[in-house]
Short mmCIF file of C-alpha atoms and ligand atoms in Angstrom, two decimals:
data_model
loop_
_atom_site.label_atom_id
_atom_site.label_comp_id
_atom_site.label_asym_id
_atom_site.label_seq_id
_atom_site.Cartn_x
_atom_site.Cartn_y
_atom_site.Cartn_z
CA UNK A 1 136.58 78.25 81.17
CA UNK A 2 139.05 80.69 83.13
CA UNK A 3 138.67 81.19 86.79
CA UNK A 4 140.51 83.86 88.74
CA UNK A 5 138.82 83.90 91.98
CA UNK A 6 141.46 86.47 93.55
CA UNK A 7 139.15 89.27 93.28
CA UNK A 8 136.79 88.65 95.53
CA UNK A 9 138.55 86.64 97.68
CA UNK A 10 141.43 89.16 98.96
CA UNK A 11 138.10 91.76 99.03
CA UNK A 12 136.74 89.31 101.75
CA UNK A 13 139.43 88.17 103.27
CA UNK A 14 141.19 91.56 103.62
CA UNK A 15 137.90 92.73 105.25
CA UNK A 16 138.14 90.29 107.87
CA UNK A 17 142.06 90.85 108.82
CA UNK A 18 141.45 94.52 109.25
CA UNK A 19 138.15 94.39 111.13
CA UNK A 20 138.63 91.07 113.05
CA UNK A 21 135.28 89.82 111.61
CA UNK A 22 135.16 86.39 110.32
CA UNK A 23 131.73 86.43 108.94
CA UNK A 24 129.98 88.79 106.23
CA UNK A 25 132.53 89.13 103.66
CA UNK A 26 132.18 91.52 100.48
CA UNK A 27 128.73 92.94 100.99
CA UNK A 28 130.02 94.88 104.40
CA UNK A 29 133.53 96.12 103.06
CA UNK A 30 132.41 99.03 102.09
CA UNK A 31 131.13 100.33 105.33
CA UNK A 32 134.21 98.71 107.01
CA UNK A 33 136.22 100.32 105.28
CA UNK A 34 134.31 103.63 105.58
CA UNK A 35 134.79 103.02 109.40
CA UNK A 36 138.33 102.81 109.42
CA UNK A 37 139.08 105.46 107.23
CA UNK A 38 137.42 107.84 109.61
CA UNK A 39 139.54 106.60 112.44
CA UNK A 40 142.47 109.24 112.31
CA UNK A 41 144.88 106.98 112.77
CA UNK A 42 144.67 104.24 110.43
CA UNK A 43 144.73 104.44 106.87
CA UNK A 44 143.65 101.45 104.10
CA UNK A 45 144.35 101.30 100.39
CA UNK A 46 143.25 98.76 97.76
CA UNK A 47 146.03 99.12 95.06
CA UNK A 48 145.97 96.89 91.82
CA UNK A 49 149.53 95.85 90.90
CA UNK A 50 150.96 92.21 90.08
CA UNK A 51 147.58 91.02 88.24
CA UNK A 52 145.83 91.22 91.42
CA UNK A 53 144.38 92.93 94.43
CA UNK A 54 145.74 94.45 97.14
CA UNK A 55 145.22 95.70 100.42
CA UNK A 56 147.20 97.76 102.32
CA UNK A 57 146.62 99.29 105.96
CA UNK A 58 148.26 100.54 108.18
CA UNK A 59 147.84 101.96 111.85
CA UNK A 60 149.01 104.70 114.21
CA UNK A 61 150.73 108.30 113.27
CA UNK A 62 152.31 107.91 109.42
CA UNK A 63 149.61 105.46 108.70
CA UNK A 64 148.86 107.80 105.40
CA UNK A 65 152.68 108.50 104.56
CA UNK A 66 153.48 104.44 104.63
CA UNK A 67 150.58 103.58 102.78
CA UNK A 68 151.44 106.02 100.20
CA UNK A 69 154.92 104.58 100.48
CA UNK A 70 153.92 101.30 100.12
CA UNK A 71 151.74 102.20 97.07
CA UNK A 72 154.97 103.63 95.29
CA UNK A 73 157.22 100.62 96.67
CA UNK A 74 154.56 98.15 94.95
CA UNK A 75 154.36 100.06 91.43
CA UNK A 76 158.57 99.70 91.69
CA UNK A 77 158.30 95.98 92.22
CA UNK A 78 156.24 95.55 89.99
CA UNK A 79 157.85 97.48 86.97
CA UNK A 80 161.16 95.50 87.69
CA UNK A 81 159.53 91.69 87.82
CA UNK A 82 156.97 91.71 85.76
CA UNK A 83 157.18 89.73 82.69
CA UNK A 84 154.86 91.25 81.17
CA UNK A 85 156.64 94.64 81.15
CA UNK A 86 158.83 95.25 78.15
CA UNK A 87 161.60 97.36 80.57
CA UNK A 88 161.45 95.33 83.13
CA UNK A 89 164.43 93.21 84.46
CA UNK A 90 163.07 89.76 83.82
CA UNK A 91 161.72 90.92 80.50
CA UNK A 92 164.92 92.13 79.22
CA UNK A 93 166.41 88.95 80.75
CA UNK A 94 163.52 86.83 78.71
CA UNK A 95 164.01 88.78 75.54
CA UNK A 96 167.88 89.30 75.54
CA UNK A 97 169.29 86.07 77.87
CA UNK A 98 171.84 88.31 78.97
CA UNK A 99 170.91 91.68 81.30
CA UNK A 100 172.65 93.98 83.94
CA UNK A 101 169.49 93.96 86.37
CA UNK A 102 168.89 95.82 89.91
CA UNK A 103 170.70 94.56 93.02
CA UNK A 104 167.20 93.46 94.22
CA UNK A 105 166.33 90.99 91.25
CA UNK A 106 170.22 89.69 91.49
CA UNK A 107 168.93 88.78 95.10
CA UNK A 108 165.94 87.53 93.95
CA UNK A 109 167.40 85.46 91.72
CA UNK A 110 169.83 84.07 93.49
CA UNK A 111 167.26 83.24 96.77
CA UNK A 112 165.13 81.31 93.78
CA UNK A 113 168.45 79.29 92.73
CA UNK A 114 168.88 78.23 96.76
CA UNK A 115 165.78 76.83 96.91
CA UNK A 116 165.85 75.31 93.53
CA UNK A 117 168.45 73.18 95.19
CA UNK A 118 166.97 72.60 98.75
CA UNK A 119 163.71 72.18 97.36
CA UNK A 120 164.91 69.51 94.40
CA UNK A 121 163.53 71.32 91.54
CA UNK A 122 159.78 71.66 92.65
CA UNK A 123 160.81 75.58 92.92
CA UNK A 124 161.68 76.21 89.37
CA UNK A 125 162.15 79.78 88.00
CA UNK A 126 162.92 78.18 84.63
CA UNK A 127 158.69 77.36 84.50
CA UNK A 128 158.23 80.47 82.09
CA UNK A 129 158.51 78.87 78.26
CA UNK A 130 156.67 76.07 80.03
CA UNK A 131 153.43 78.53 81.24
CA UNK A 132 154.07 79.86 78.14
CA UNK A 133 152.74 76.59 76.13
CA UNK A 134 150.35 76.13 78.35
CA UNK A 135 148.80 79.59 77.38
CA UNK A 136 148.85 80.78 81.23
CA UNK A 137 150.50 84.20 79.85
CA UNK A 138 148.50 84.91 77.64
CA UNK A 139 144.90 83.18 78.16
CA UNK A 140 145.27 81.62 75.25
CA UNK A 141 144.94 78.33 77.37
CA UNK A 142 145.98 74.82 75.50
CA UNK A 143 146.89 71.24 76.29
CA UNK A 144 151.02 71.09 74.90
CA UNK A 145 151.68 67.80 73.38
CA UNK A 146 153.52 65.11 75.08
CA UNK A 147 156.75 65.84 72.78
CA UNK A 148 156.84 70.13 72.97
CA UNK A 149 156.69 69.49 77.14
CA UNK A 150 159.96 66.93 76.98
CA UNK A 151 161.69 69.57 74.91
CA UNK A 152 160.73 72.38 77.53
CA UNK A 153 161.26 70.24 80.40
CA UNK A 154 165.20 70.41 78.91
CA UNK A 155 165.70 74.02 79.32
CA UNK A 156 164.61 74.45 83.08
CA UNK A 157 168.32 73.84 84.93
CA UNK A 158 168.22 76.65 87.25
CA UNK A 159 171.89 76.00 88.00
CA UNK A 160 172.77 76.76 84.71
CA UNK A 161 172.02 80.78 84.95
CA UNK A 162 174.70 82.92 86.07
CA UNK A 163 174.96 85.65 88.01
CA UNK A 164 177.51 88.26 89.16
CA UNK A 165 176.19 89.69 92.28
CA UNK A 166 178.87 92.70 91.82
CA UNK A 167 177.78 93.66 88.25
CA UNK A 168 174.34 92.66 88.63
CA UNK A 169 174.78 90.67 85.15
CA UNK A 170 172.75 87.96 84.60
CA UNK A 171 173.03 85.53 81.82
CA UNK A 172 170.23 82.64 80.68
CA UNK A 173 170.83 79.88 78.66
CA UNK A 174 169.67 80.14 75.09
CA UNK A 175 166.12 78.49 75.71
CA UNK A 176 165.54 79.55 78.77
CA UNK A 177 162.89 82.10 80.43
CA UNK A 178 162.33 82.84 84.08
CA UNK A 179 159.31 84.17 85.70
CA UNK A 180 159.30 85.23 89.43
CA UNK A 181 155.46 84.97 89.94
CA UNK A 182 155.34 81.99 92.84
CA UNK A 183 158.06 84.63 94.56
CA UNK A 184 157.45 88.28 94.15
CA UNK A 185 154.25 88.65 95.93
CA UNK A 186 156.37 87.64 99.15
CA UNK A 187 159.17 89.41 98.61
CA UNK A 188 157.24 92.35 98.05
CA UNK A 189 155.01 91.95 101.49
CA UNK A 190 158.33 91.75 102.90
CA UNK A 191 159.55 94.91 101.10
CA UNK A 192 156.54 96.70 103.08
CA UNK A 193 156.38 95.28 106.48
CA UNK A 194 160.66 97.15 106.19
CA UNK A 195 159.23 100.55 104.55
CA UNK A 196 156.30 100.45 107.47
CA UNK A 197 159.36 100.05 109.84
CA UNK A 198 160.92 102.73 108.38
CA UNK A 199 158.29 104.79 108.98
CA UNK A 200 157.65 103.63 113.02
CA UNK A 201 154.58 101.81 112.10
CA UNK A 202 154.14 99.44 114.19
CA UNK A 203 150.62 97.80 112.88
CA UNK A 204 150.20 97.18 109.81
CA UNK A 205 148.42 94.27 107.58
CA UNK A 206 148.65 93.79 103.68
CA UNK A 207 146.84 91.16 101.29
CA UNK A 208 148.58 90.86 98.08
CA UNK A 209 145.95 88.86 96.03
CA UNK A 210 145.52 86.88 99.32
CA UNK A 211 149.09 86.90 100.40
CA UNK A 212 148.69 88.17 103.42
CA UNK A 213 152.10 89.45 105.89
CA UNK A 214 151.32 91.23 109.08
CA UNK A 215 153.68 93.67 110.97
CA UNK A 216 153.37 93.53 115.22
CA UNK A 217 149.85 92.72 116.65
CA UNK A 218 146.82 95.05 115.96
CA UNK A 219 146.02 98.44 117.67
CA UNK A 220 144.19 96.81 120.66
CA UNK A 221 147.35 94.45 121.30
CA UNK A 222 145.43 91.16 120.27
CA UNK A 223 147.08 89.10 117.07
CA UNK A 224 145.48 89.42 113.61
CA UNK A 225 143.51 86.57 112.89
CA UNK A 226 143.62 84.97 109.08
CA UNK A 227 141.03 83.10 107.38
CA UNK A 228 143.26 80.10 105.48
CA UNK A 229 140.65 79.68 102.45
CA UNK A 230 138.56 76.76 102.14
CA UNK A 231 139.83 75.51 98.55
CA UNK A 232 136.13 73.28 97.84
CA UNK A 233 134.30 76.62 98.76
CA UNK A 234 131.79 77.17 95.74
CA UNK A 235 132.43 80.98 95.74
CA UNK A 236 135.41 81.62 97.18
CA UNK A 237 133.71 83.18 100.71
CA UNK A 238 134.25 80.11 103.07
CA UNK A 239 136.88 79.34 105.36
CA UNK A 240 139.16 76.05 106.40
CA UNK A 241 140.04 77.60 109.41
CA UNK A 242 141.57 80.94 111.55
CA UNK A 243 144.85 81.53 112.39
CA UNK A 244 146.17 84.14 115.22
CA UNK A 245 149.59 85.71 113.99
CA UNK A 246 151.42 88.87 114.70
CA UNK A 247 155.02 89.65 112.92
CA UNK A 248 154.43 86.92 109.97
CA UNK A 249 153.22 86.11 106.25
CA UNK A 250 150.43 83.69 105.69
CA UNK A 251 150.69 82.41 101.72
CA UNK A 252 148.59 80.06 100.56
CA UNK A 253 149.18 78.40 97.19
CA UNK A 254 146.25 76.24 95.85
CA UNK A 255 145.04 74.80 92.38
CA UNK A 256 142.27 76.35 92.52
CA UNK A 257 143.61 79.98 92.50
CA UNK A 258 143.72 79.99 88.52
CA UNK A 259 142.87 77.25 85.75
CA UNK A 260 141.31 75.98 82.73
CA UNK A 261 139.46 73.46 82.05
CA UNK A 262 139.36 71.39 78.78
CA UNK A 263 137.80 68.15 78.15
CA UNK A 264 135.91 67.72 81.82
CA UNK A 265 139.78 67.93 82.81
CA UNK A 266 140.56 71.05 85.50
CA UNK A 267 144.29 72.20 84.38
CA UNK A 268 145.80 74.75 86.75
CA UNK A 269 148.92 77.40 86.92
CA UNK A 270 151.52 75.78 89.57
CA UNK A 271 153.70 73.30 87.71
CA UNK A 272 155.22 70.12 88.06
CA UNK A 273 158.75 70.83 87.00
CA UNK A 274 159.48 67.03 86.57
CA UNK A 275 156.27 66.60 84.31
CA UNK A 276 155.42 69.39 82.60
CA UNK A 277 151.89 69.32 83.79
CA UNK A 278 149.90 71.22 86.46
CA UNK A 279 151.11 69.31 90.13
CA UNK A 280 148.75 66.56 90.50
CA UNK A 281 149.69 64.28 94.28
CA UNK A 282 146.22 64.95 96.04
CA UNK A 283 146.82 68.52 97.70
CA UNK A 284 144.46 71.07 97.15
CA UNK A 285 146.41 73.61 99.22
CA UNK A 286 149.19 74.38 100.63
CA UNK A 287 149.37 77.56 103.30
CA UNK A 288 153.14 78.21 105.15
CA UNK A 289 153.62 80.47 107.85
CA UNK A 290 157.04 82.29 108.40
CA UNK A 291 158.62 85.56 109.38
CA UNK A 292 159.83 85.76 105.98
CA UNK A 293 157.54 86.50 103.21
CA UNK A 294 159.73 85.53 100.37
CA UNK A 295 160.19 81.73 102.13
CA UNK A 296 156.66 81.46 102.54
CA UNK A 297 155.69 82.15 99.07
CA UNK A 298 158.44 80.11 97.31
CA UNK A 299 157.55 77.31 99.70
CA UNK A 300 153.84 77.47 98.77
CA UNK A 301 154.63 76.87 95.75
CA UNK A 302 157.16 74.39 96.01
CA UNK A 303 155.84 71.83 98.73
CA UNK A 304 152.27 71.90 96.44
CA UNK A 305 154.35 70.72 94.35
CA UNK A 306 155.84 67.98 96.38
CA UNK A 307 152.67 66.52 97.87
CA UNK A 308 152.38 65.41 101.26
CA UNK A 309 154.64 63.54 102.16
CA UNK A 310 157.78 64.96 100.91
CA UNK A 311 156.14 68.64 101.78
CA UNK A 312 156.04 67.09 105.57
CA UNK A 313 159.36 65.86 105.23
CA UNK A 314 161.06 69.46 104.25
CA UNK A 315 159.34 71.00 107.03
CA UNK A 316 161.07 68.29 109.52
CA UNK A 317 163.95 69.22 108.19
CA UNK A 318 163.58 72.91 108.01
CA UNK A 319 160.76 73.64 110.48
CA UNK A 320 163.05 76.25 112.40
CA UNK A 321 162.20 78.68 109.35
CA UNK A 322 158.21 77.76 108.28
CA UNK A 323 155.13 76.27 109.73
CA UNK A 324 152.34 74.47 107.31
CA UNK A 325 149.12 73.72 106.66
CA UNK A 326 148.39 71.06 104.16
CA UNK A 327 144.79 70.50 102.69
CA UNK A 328 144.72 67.55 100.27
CA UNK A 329 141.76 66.69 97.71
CA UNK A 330 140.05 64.45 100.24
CA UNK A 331 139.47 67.41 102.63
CA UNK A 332 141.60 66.07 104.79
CA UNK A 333 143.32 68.89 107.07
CA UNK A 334 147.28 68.93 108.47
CA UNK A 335 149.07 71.31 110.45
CA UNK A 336 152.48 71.54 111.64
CA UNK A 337 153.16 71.62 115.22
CA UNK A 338 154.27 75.13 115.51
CA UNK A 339 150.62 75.95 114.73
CA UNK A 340 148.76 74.34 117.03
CA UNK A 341 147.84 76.88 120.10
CA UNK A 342 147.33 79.40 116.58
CA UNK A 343 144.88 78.18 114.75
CA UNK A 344 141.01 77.23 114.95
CA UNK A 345 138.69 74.77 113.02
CA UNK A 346 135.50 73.70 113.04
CA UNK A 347 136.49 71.04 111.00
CA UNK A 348 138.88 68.43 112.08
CA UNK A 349 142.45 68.62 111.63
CA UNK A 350 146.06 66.45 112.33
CA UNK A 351 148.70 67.70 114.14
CA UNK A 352 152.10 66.46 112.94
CA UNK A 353 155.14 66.51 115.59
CA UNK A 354 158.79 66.80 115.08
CA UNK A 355 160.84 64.01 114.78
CA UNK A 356 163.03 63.44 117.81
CA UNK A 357 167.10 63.40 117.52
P1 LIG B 401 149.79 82.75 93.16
O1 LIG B 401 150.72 83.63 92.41
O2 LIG B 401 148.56 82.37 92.42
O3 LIG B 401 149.51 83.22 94.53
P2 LIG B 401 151.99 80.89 93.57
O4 LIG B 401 152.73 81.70 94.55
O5 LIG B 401 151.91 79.46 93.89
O6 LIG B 401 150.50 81.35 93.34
O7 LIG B 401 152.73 81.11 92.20
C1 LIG B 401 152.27 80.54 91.01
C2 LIG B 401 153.04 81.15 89.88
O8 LIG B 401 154.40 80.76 89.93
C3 LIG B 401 152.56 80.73 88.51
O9 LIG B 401 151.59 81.63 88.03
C4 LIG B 401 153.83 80.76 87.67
O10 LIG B 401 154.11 82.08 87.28
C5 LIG B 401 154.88 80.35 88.66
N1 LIG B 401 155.11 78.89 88.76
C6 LIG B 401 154.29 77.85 88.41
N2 LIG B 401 154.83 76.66 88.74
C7 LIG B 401 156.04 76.95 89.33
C8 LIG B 401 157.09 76.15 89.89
N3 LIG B 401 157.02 74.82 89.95
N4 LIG B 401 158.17 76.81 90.39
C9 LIG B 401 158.26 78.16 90.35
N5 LIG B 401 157.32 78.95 89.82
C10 LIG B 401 156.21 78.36 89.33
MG1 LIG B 402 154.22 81.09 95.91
#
């Protein structure tokens, strides 16, 4: 069985950012979104790029131009990460180990290769021959043997590709693949929230499959509030809990975003770099906040990977750049600090301090 809730989720949730509702999901988006496209000022697009849905809106004079902008910004991103896309960079990078790419997949790269290191592996471009097996590119879905996961497992250093950041040539080892999907989304909300800039926008909210990344605070000067997903909702339409940002991404990362199931056993896409197998140390999800879209998405990824208590740890030791939410299998509910006077609950919920000194 394959399960790709993102549909209907970002259809929901994306209704609720831009109308500030937290309640009625799908069956009102329509008319919401009827009523703010006859606002003159405001303009909303759902755009279908990066296997997923998207929503893009943005407020005040330009709102059309940006979103248009945006639209055209996407489609580029897209065409240069996707794997799937014989021309583009990390194809020809797959397929040939050795490319001249774009400045802005150099950058990529080399962001992915930083927090390779500070994350100790659990960020792993390398993953691709290893989603590969697992059939997650093509739906083709299998359980690898013990032996074929070992040999992948070989191939993953991430130190080991180079890159020339004045060229733009980058070279893989022999057995290597990359894949930039825990990344791109990010990067790419962060992409938009400059082009909005660029066009004096200074409201604007996108959902990339659920990715959400907000510019300023909405029209009537209050912050946009986020529904953080439950990740044991049936359907995909309840909610954990609300969060009040302005000028940030919310990413969530979660097993139950995509997966298989085989033998009564649930298999899902994020990866365990030091197993081979889908991340298995309790969480269910992992949401980070941060200014920077790219962070947040790697680090959704990565401290899901990690599990609690070494995803708590990295944030004490980096929590000038991210805040967290951590929801583990039990139901059990954490936030960082940073979060507290931000977000809302009706269910309960720890608060974890800084360390002192
Ligand atoms: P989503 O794309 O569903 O929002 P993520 O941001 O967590 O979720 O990214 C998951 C994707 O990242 C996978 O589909 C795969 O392409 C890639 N991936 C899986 N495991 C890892 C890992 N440990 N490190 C880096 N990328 C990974
Ligand atoms: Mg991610």
């Amino acid at each position: 069985m394959k399960k790709d809730r993102n549909y209907k989720i970002i259809a929901a949730i994306g209704l609720m950012l831009v109308t500030g509702m937290l309640t009625g999901c799908a069956k009102f988006f329509p008319m919401e979104k009827d009523e703010a496209s006859e606002t003159a000022d405001s303009c909303s697009r759902e755009i279908f790029a990066m296997d997923t849905v998207m929503t893009v809106t943005t407020y005040g004079d330009n709102a059309e131009e940006a979103v248009e902008a945006a639209e055209v910004e996407i489609n580029r991103l897209d065409a240069l990460f996707s794997v799937g896309n014989a021309d583009s960079d990390i194809a020809r990078l797959n397929a040939d180990k050795s490319a001249l790419v774009s400045g802005e997949t150099c950058e990529l790269i080399s962001r992915s290769k930083e927090l390779y290191k500070s994350t100790e592996g659990a960020l792993n471009i390398a993953v691709y021959p290893l989603m590969e097996a697992w059939g997650f590119t093509s739906g083709e879905y299998r359980v690898p043997e013990e032996d074929e996961l070992v040999a992948l497992l070989n191939c993953m250093d991430v130190d080991e590709i180079s890159l020339d950041n004045n060229s733009g040539e980058v070279k893989l080892p022999q057995q290597m693949g990359i894949d930039l999907g825990a990344i791109a989304k990010g990067y790419t909300s962060s992409r938009l929230m400059d082009i909005f800039t660029s066009y004096n926008i200074t409201s604007a909210i996108v959902s990339l499959g659920g990715n959400v990344q907000t510019l300023g605070v909405k029209t009537d000067g209050s912050k946009w509030r986020v529904a953080i997903e439950d990740p044991f909702s049936e359907d995909g339409q309840e909610y954990a809990g609300i969060l009040e940002i302005q000028d940030q991404a919310v990413i969530t990362s979660g097993a139950y975003e995509r997966y298989f199931e085989q033998d009564g056993k649930r298999y899902h896409h994020i990866l365990d770099p030091a197993t081979g197998y889908p991340a298995e140390n309790g969480l269910a999800s992992v949401t980070i906040v941060s200014e920077d879209g790219t962070l947040a998405d790697a680090l959704s990824t990565a401290l899901f990977v990690m599990g609690k208590d070494k995803a708590l740890a990295y944030w004490q030791e980096h929590a000038e750049d991210f805040e967290v939410i951590l929801i583990e299998d039990s139901g059990e509910m954490t936030i960082s600090e940073g979060l507290e006077d931000y977000f809302s609950s009706e269910k309960e919920f720890t608060v974890v301090r800084r360390n002192q000194g």
